[in-house]
């Protein structure tokens, strides 16, 4: 019996020793060289410092010189007045002059007058386009630029003409008044691109 107890004790000691030995082996497999550990620690420290700098930079603010809006330092455009921080002072000075044209520039703009206009003429039997540079007379008389033979059309019905930078239409004493936007044309009326003039069921739509 004494021998059995000693044998069991030895077996348990051996078993414990094997377990400890296995544990040591596992620890050895997870061993990290000191050099790699230091590099990893340095990388983590550097990443933490970069994050701290980024947060600090993000929290830094500035004020817009135009509307005094408080903005983040890295913003190039003010969301209050759209001031552009990336433009140089010379660019901004040039922008001022561009925003307020000189008298000569204004004069040049006035000389850029409309020189011609194009209309689409639509009837039951024909669609055609016509371009003119000064005026377009419409009526039943053969002296007109566009002759309409319908009896409801007056001899001289309307006149479409260019005045500087706009196109106008006026009534020429027609019995059945022409219409634009559903209203009878009395005094000269401006005709915008896309507008349609109705002359007794025949339409004139401005294209340009």
Short mmCIF file of C-alpha atoms in Angstrom, two decimals:
data_model
loop_
_atom_site.label_atom_id
_atom_site.label_comp_id
_atom_site.label_asym_id
_atom_site.label_seq_id
_atom_site.Cartn_x
_atom_site.Cartn_y
_atom_site.Cartn_z
CA UNK A 1 0.00 0.00 0.00
CA UNK A 2 2.86 2.28 0.88
CA UNK A 3 4.38 1.51 -2.51
CA UNK A 4 1.08 2.33 -4.28
CA UNK A 5 0.77 5.67 -2.50
CA UNK A 6 4.34 6.58 -3.44
CA UNK A 7 3.70 5.47 -7.02
CA UNK A 8 0.55 7.62 -7.22
CA UNK A 9 2.43 10.55 -5.71
CA UNK A 10 5.18 10.23 -8.28
CA UNK A 11 2.63 9.99 -11.09
CA UNK A 12 0.93 13.18 -9.91
CA UNK A 13 4.26 14.96 -9.64
CA UNK A 14 5.19 13.84 -13.14
CA UNK A 15 1.80 14.94 -14.41
CA UNK A 16 2.21 18.33 -12.81
CA UNK A 17 5.68 18.65 -14.18
CA UNK A 18 4.46 17.82 -17.67
CA UNK A 19 1.71 20.44 -17.38
CA UNK A 20 4.21 23.05 -16.23
CA UNK A 21 6.53 22.04 -19.03
CA UNK A 22 3.69 22.39 -21.57
CA UNK A 23 2.81 25.77 -20.13
CA UNK A 24 6.39 26.90 -20.55
CA UNK A 25 6.33 25.73 -24.15
CA UNK A 26 3.18 27.75 -24.85
CA UNK A 27 4.74 30.80 -23.28
CA UNK A 28 7.77 30.36 -25.47
CA UNK A 29 5.62 30.30 -28.60
CA UNK A 30 4.16 33.74 -27.63
CA UNK A 31 7.52 35.28 -26.87
CA UNK A 32 7.90 38.77 -28.47
CA UNK A 33 11.44 39.96 -29.11
CA UNK A 34 12.26 43.16 -27.24
CA UNK A 35 13.17 44.99 -30.49
CA UNK A 36 9.75 44.29 -32.05
CA UNK A 37 8.02 45.34 -28.84
CA UNK A 38 9.85 48.66 -28.80
CA UNK A 39 9.00 49.33 -32.46
CA UNK A 40 5.33 48.56 -31.81
CA UNK A 41 5.25 50.82 -28.77
CA UNK A 42 6.91 53.61 -30.76
CA UNK A 43 4.35 53.27 -33.59
CA UNK A 44 1.45 53.44 -31.15
CA UNK A 45 2.94 56.51 -29.48
CA UNK A 46 3.49 58.25 -32.84
CA UNK A 47 -0.09 57.49 -33.98
CA UNK A 48 -1.42 58.88 -30.71
CA UNK A 49 0.61 62.06 -31.14
CA UNK A 50 -0.60 62.49 -34.75
CA UNK A 51 -4.22 62.05 -33.65
CA UNK A 52 -3.72 64.62 -30.90
CA UNK A 53 -2.22 67.12 -33.37
CA UNK A 54 -5.09 66.51 -35.82
CA UNK A 55 -7.71 67.11 -33.13
CA UNK A 56 -5.88 70.23 -31.95
CA UNK A 57 -5.68 71.56 -35.53
CA UNK A 58 -9.37 70.80 -36.08
CA UNK A 59 -10.32 72.76 -32.97
CA UNK A 60 -8.29 75.82 -34.05
CA UNK A 61 -10.56 78.54 -35.44
CA UNK A 62 -10.26 81.76 -37.40
CA UNK A 63 -12.62 84.59 -38.31
CA UNK A 64 -13.78 85.69 -41.72
CA UNK A 65 -12.49 89.22 -42.50
CA UNK A 66 -15.71 90.05 -44.35
CA UNK A 67 -18.61 88.80 -42.19
CA UNK A 68 -16.69 87.96 -38.96
CA UNK A 69 -18.02 84.37 -39.01
CA UNK A 70 -16.02 81.94 -36.83
CA UNK A 71 -14.62 79.10 -38.92
CA UNK A 72 -12.32 76.11 -38.52
CA UNK A 73 -8.69 76.84 -39.43
CA UNK A 74 -8.65 74.36 -42.35
CA UNK A 75 -11.72 75.88 -44.07
CA UNK A 76 -10.88 77.78 -47.27
CA UNK A 77 -14.38 79.10 -47.98
CA UNK A 78 -16.55 81.01 -45.52
CA UNK A 79 -20.01 79.46 -45.40
CA UNK A 80 -21.44 82.79 -44.26
CA UNK A 81 -20.43 85.02 -47.18
CA UNK A 82 -18.45 82.61 -49.44
CA UNK A 83 -15.22 84.54 -48.87
CA UNK A 84 -12.33 82.64 -50.48
CA UNK A 85 -9.28 82.45 -48.20
CA UNK A 86 -7.19 80.81 -50.93
CA UNK A 87 -7.25 83.89 -53.15
CA UNK A 88 -4.38 86.31 -52.87
CA UNK A 89 -4.86 90.00 -52.17
CA UNK A 90 -4.07 90.81 -55.82
CA UNK A 91 -6.78 88.40 -56.94
CA UNK A 92 -9.29 90.08 -54.65
CA UNK A 93 -8.34 93.52 -55.92
CA UNK A 94 -8.85 92.31 -59.48
CA UNK A 95 -12.23 90.87 -58.47
CA UNK A 96 -13.29 94.29 -57.19
CA UNK A 97 -12.58 95.87 -60.54
CA UNK A 98 -14.36 93.06 -62.37
CA UNK A 99 -17.43 93.43 -60.16
CA UNK A 100 -17.64 97.18 -60.96
CA UNK A 101 -16.98 97.66 -64.68
CA UNK A 102 -15.65 100.98 -65.87
CA UNK A 103 -17.62 103.46 -67.93
CA UNK A 104 -15.83 102.22 -71.06
CA UNK A 105 -16.81 98.63 -70.27
CA UNK A 106 -20.42 99.70 -69.74
CA UNK A 107 -20.33 101.48 -73.06
CA UNK A 108 -18.97 98.35 -74.74
CA UNK A 109 -21.76 96.27 -73.22
CA UNK A 110 -24.38 98.59 -74.67
CA UNK A 111 -22.88 98.18 -78.13
CA UNK A 112 -23.46 94.40 -77.86
CA UNK A 113 -26.98 94.72 -79.22
CA UNK A 114 -29.18 92.02 -80.68
CA UNK A 115 -28.59 91.80 -84.43
CA UNK A 116 -31.13 89.14 -85.47
CA UNK A 117 -33.90 86.89 -84.24
CA UNK A 118 -35.43 83.60 -85.39
CA UNK A 119 -39.08 82.50 -85.20
CA UNK A 120 -40.91 79.25 -85.88
CA UNK A 121 -44.14 79.79 -87.83
CA UNK A 122 -46.72 77.05 -87.31
CA UNK A 123 -49.98 76.58 -89.23
CA UNK A 124 -52.23 73.64 -90.08
CA UNK A 125 -50.47 73.04 -93.36
CA UNK A 126 -46.89 74.25 -92.79
CA UNK A 127 -44.10 74.65 -90.21
CA UNK A 128 -41.24 76.93 -91.20
CA UNK A 129 -38.48 78.98 -89.61
CA UNK A 130 -37.67 82.55 -90.50
CA UNK A 131 -34.81 84.80 -89.35
CA UNK A 132 -34.78 88.57 -89.65
CA UNK A 133 -32.35 91.30 -88.66
CA UNK A 134 -34.53 94.39 -88.36
CA UNK A 135 -38.26 93.77 -88.48
CA UNK A 136 -40.84 91.23 -89.64
CA UNK A 137 -44.19 92.48 -90.96
CA UNK A 138 -47.10 90.03 -90.95
CA UNK A 139 -50.46 90.43 -92.74
CA UNK A 140 -52.62 89.55 -95.72
CA UNK A 141 -51.10 92.19 -97.99
CA UNK A 142 -48.40 91.03 -100.40
CA UNK A 143 -46.15 93.86 -99.18
CA UNK A 144 -45.58 92.06 -95.87
CA UNK A 145 -42.58 89.87 -95.10
CA UNK A 146 -44.92 87.03 -94.09
CA UNK A 147 -48.17 86.86 -96.07
CA UNK A 148 -51.14 85.07 -94.49
CA UNK A 149 -54.07 84.47 -96.82
CA UNK A 150 -56.73 83.77 -94.17
CA UNK A 151 -59.66 86.22 -94.37
CA UNK A 152 -59.53 86.76 -90.61
CA UNK A 153 -56.03 88.23 -90.97
CA UNK A 154 -55.85 91.99 -91.60
CA UNK A 155 -53.87 93.47 -94.48
CA UNK A 156 -51.28 94.73 -91.98
CA UNK A 157 -51.68 92.68 -88.81
CA UNK A 158 -48.55 92.86 -86.61
CA UNK A 159 -44.95 93.97 -86.71
CA UNK A 160 -42.17 92.12 -84.89
CA UNK A 161 -39.02 94.21 -84.55
CA UNK A 162 -35.68 94.41 -82.76
CA UNK A 163 -34.99 97.32 -80.42
CA UNK A 164 -31.41 97.27 -79.12
CA UNK A 165 -31.20 94.05 -77.08
CA UNK A 166 -34.83 92.92 -77.14
CA UNK A 167 -37.52 91.75 -79.54
CA UNK A 168 -40.90 93.50 -79.51
CA UNK A 169 -44.26 92.96 -81.21
CA UNK A 170 -46.89 95.59 -81.87
CA UNK A 171 -50.38 95.66 -83.34
CA UNK A 172 -50.80 97.35 -86.73
CA UNK A 173 -54.52 98.10 -86.42
CA UNK A 174 -55.77 94.55 -86.98
CA UNK A 175 -59.46 93.81 -86.75
CA UNK A 176 -58.81 90.53 -84.94
CA UNK A 177 -56.12 91.33 -82.44
CA UNK A 178 -53.08 89.09 -82.14
CA UNK A 179 -52.38 87.62 -78.72
CA UNK A 180 -49.37 86.77 -76.56
CA UNK A 181 -49.70 84.91 -73.26
CA UNK A 182 -53.44 84.81 -73.98
CA UNK A 183 -53.73 88.61 -73.95
CA UNK A 184 -54.46 90.91 -76.86
CA UNK A 185 -51.49 92.90 -78.12
CA UNK A 186 -52.13 96.62 -77.87
CA UNK A 187 -48.92 98.53 -77.17
CA UNK A 188 -45.50 97.07 -78.08
CA UNK A 189 -44.85 93.96 -75.97
CA UNK A 190 -41.51 92.29 -75.30
CA UNK A 191 -41.16 88.80 -76.80
CA UNK A 192 -38.84 86.49 -74.89
CA UNK A 193 -37.27 83.31 -76.24
CA UNK A 194 -39.99 80.63 -76.07
CA UNK A 195 -42.88 83.11 -76.22
CA UNK A 196 -45.60 82.47 -78.80
CA UNK A 197 -47.61 85.06 -80.71
CA UNK A 198 -51.04 83.92 -81.99
CA UNK A 199 -52.27 85.53 -85.21
CA UNK A 200 -55.72 84.13 -85.95
CA UNK A 201 -54.66 80.56 -85.17
CA UNK A 202 -51.23 80.83 -86.80
CA UNK A 203 -48.44 80.95 -84.23
CA UNK A 204 -45.05 82.63 -84.19
CA UNK A 205 -42.68 81.20 -81.54
CA UNK A 206 -39.42 82.95 -80.83
CA UNK A 207 -36.41 80.60 -81.03
CA UNK A 208 -33.59 83.12 -80.60
#
